Coordinates of C-alpha atoms in Angstrom, one line a residue:
Chain Z
N1 CA 0.0 0.0 0.0
A2 CA 2.6 2.6 -1.1
G3 CA 0.0 5.2 -2.2
V4 CA 1.8 8.5 -3.0
T5 CA 5.5 8.5 -2.4
Q6 CA 7.6 11.7 -2.3
T7 CA 11.4 11.9 -2.2
P8 CA 13.4 13.4 -0.7
K9 CA 11.7 14.1 2.6
F10 CA 14.2 16.8 3.5
Q11 CA 16.5 18.9 1.4
V12 CA 18.8 21.9 1.9
L13 CA 19.8 23.9 -1.1
K14 CA 21.8 27.0 -1.7
T15 CA 20.4 29.9 -3.7
G16 CA 20.7 29.2 -7.4
Q17 CA 20.9 25.5 -7.2
S18 CA 18.5 23.2 -9.0
M19 CA 16.8 20.1 -7.8
T20 CA 13.8 17.9 -8.5
L21 CA 11.2 16.7 -6.0
Q22 CA 10.0 13.3 -7.0
C23 CA 6.4 12.1 -6.7
A24 CA 5.1 8.7 -7.7
Q25 CA 1.7 7.0 -7.1
D26 CA 0.8 3.4 -7.6
M27 CA -3.0 3.8 -7.6
N28 CA -3.4 4.5 -11.4
H29 CA -4.6 8.0 -10.6
E30 CA -5.0 10.3 -13.6
Y31 CA -4.9 13.5 -11.6
M32 CA -1.8 14.6 -9.8
S33 CA -0.8 18.0 -8.3
W34 CA 1.8 19.8 -6.3
Y35 CA 1.1 22.1 -3.3
R36 CA 3.3 24.2 -1.1
Q37 CA 2.5 24.8 2.5
D38 CA 3.7 27.9 4.3
P39 CA 2.8 29.1 7.8
G40 CA -0.4 31.1 7.9
M41 CA -1.1 30.5 4.3
G42 CA -2.4 27.0 4.1
L43 CA -1.7 25.0 1.0
R44 CA -1.4 26.6 -2.4
L45 CA -1.5 24.9 -5.7
I46 CA 1.6 25.1 -7.8
H47 CA 1.0 22.9 -10.8
Y48 CA -1.3 20.0 -11.7
S49 CA -1.9 17.4 -14.4
V50 CA -5.0 15.6 -15.5
G51 CA -3.1 12.9 -17.3
A52 CA 0.1 11.9 -19.0
G53 CA 1.4 14.6 -21.3
I54 CA -1.0 17.3 -19.8
T55 CA 0.1 19.9 -17.3
D56 CA -1.2 23.2 -16.2
Q57 CA -0.4 26.0 -13.8
G58 CA -2.0 26.5 -10.4
E59 CA -2.0 29.5 -8.1
V60 CA 1.8 29.9 -7.6
P61 CA 3.6 28.4 -10.5
N62 CA 6.5 30.8 -10.9
G63 CA 10.0 29.2 -10.3
Y64 CA 8.7 25.7 -10.8
N65 CA 8.5 23.3 -13.8
V66 CA 6.6 20.1 -14.1
S67 CA 6.2 17.3 -16.6
R68 CA 4.1 14.2 -16.8
S69 CA 5.6 11.6 -19.1
T70 CA 3.9 8.6 -17.3
T71 CA 0.7 8.2 -15.3
E72 CA 2.7 7.2 -12.2
D73 CA 5.2 10.1 -11.9
F74 CA 4.9 13.8 -11.6
P75 CA 8.3 15.5 -10.7
L76 CA 8.5 19.1 -9.6
R77 CA 11.7 21.0 -10.7
L78 CA 13.2 24.0 -9.2
L79 CA 15.6 25.4 -11.8
S80 CA 17.2 28.1 -9.7
A81 CA 16.2 27.9 -6.1
A82 CA 15.4 31.0 -4.1
P83 CA 14.9 31.5 -0.3
S84 CA 11.2 32.3 -1.0
Q85 CA 10.9 28.7 -2.1
T86 CA 11.6 27.4 1.4
S87 CA 8.5 25.5 2.2
V88 CA 6.9 22.1 2.7
Y89 CA 5.8 20.6 -0.6
F90 CA 3.0 18.1 -1.0
C91 CA 2.2 15.9 -3.9
A92 CA -1.4 14.7 -4.2
S93 CA -3.3 12.5 -6.6
S94 CA -6.8 11.3 -7.3
K95 CA -8.6 9.2 -9.8
Q96 CA -10.3 11.3 -12.5
G97 CA -14.0 11.0 -12.1
Q98 CA -13.6 9.4 -8.7
A99 CA -17.0 9.5 -7.1
L100 CA -18.0 12.1 -9.6
N101 CA -15.0 14.3 -8.9
T102 CA -15.7 14.7 -5.3
G103 CA -12.3 16.0 -4.7
E104 CA -10.8 13.6 -2.3
L105 CA -7.1 13.9 -2.7
F106 CA -4.5 11.3 -1.6
F107 CA -1.4 13.1 -0.3
G108 CA 2.2 12.2 0.1
E109 CA 4.0 12.8 3.4
G110 CA 5.6 16.0 2.2
S111 CA 9.1 17.2 1.4
R112 CA 10.6 20.0 3.5
L113 CA 12.9 22.2 1.4
T114 CA 15.2 24.9 2.8
V115 CA 16.9 27.3 0.5
L116 CA 19.8 29.2 2.1
Chain Y
A1 CA -11.4 33.4 -7.5
Q2 CA -12.6 31.5 -4.5
T3 CA -11.2 32.2 -1.1
V4 CA -11.3 30.3 2.2
T5 CA -10.9 31.9 5.6
Q6 CA -10.2 30.2 8.9
S7 CA -10.3 33.0 11.5
Q8 CA -9.0 30.9 14.4
P9 CA -5.2 30.3 14.1
E10 CA -5.2 28.2 17.3
M11 CA -7.6 26.5 19.7
S12 CA -7.2 24.4 22.8
V13 CA -9.7 22.3 24.7
Q14 CA -9.7 19.6 27.3
E15 CA -10.1 15.9 26.4
A16 CA -13.7 14.8 26.0
E17 CA -14.9 18.3 25.4
T18 CA -16.7 19.4 22.2
V19 CA -14.9 21.9 19.9
T20 CA -16.0 23.8 16.8
L21 CA -13.7 25.1 14.1
S22 CA -14.9 27.9 11.9
C23 CA -14.5 28.3 8.2
T24 CA -16.0 30.8 5.8
Y25 CA -15.6 31.0 2.0
D26 CA -16.3 33.2 -0.9
T27 CA -17.6 32.0 -4.2
S28 CA -20.1 32.8 -6.9
E29 CA -20.5 29.1 -7.8
N30 CA -23.7 27.3 -6.9
N31 CA -22.3 23.8 -7.1
Y32 CA -19.2 22.9 -5.2
Y33 CA -17.6 20.8 -2.5
L34 CA -16.2 21.6 0.9
F35 CA -13.8 19.6 2.9
W36 CA -12.0 19.4 6.2
Y37 CA -8.5 17.9 6.2
K38 CA -6.5 17.0 9.3
Q39 CA -2.7 17.2 9.4
P40 CA -1.2 15.6 12.5
P41 CA 2.4 16.2 13.5
S42 CA 3.4 13.4 11.0
R43 CA 2.4 15.9 8.3
Q44 CA 0.2 13.4 6.5
M45 CA -2.9 15.1 5.2
I46 CA -6.1 13.1 6.0
L47 CA -9.6 13.8 4.7
V48 CA -11.9 14.1 7.7
I49 CA -15.2 15.0 6.1
R50 CA -16.8 16.2 2.9
Q51 CA -19.9 18.2 2.0
E52 CA -21.6 18.6 -1.3
A53 CA -23.2 22.0 -1.7
Y54 CA -26.3 20.7 -3.3
K55 CA -27.1 18.6 -0.2
Q56 CA -29.0 20.3 2.6
Q57 CA -28.2 17.6 5.1
N58 CA -25.0 18.2 7.1
A59 CA -22.4 15.6 6.7
T60 CA -21.3 13.5 9.7
E61 CA -18.5 11.0 10.2
N62 CA -18.6 9.4 13.7
R63 CA -17.5 12.2 16.1
F64 CA -17.1 14.7 13.3
S65 CA -19.9 16.7 11.9
V66 CA -20.3 19.9 10.0
N67 CA -22.7 22.9 10.1
F68 CA -23.1 23.9 6.5
Q69 CA -24.8 27.3 6.0
K70 CA -24.8 27.8 2.2
A71 CA -26.4 31.3 2.2
A72 CA -23.9 32.5 4.8
K73 CA -21.0 30.7 3.1
S74 CA -20.1 29.1 6.4
F75 CA -18.7 25.6 7.0
S76 CA -17.8 24.8 10.6
L77 CA -16.5 21.5 11.9
K78 CA -17.6 20.1 15.2
I79 CA -15.6 17.5 17.0
S80 CA -17.5 15.7 19.8
D81 CA -15.9 13.9 22.7
S82 CA -12.4 15.1 21.6
Q83 CA -9.5 12.8 21.9
L84 CA -5.8 13.3 22.3
G85 CA -5.3 11.9 18.8
D86 CA -7.4 14.8 17.4
T87 CA -4.5 17.1 18.1
A88 CA -3.5 18.4 14.6
M89 CA -3.8 21.3 12.1
Y90 CA -7.2 21.4 10.5
F91 CA -7.7 22.8 7.0
C92 CA -10.9 23.8 5.4
A93 CA -10.9 23.5 1.7
F94 CA -13.2 24.4 -1.3
M95 CA -13.4 22.8 -4.7
K96 CA -15.6 23.6 -7.7
P97 CA -16.3 20.7 -10.0
D98 CA -14.0 20.7 -13.0
S99 CA -13.5 18.0 -15.6
G100 CA -10.7 16.0 -14.2
A101 CA -8.9 18.8 -12.3
Q102 CA -9.6 18.6 -8.6
K103 CA -8.1 21.9 -7.6
L104 CA -8.6 22.6 -3.9
V105 CA -8.4 26.0 -2.3
F106 CA -7.3 25.7 1.3
G107 CA -7.8 28.0 4.3
Q108 CA -4.9 29.1 6.5
G109 CA -5.5 26.3 9.0
T110 CA -6.4 26.0 12.7
R111 CA -4.0 24.4 15.1
L112 CA -6.1 22.3 17.5
T113 CA -4.6 21.0 20.7
I114 CA -6.4 18.5 22.9
N115 CA -5.2 18.6 26.5
P116 CA -5.3 15.6 28.8

């Protein structure tokens, strides 16, 4: 019962470095998304995908890239990390049309990123 | 754009007491979904309860129930007979139906502490 798996769980970067947060799900979910969680701001949507080969921007996409080459994987790339990207990142997935799109998301355990 | 507001950053009650967490939202949509998610110290996001806007009956899940006031755009969560394991961050979230894209808008969160 792996569900949604995120790696790494913790990462420290220097300003300007690049990195990729990995997200994989084994539930054959069409919909996948990335959120960032900051104190006092809840979770905000960065990017999402409704299926392989299809991605779109969420509320706070600047500084992040995504791709969806397979149904299972949805990596989030930071090309040039900035201190403002220090946050906890969550990947979430759901089956398209699940219970008529009732919105229940399955979350990973989060990745804490610190940019110095 | 939809917004979700949780006006109580922190709450604290004694074990076995009843506690109510507040949530208000702003939308021009008529059909939508509302959720309460729980985030314990482990960081895992867990769906607590879900409400469809077209349903007049308030949702209940064991000790958890909601008071959904559509006209007032209010969606509060009541936890009865609170337990130590209820200690967590609680997030209210809004979603409008969208073909395949389950984009949730989260509130800022309420940190709930249950004291022994």
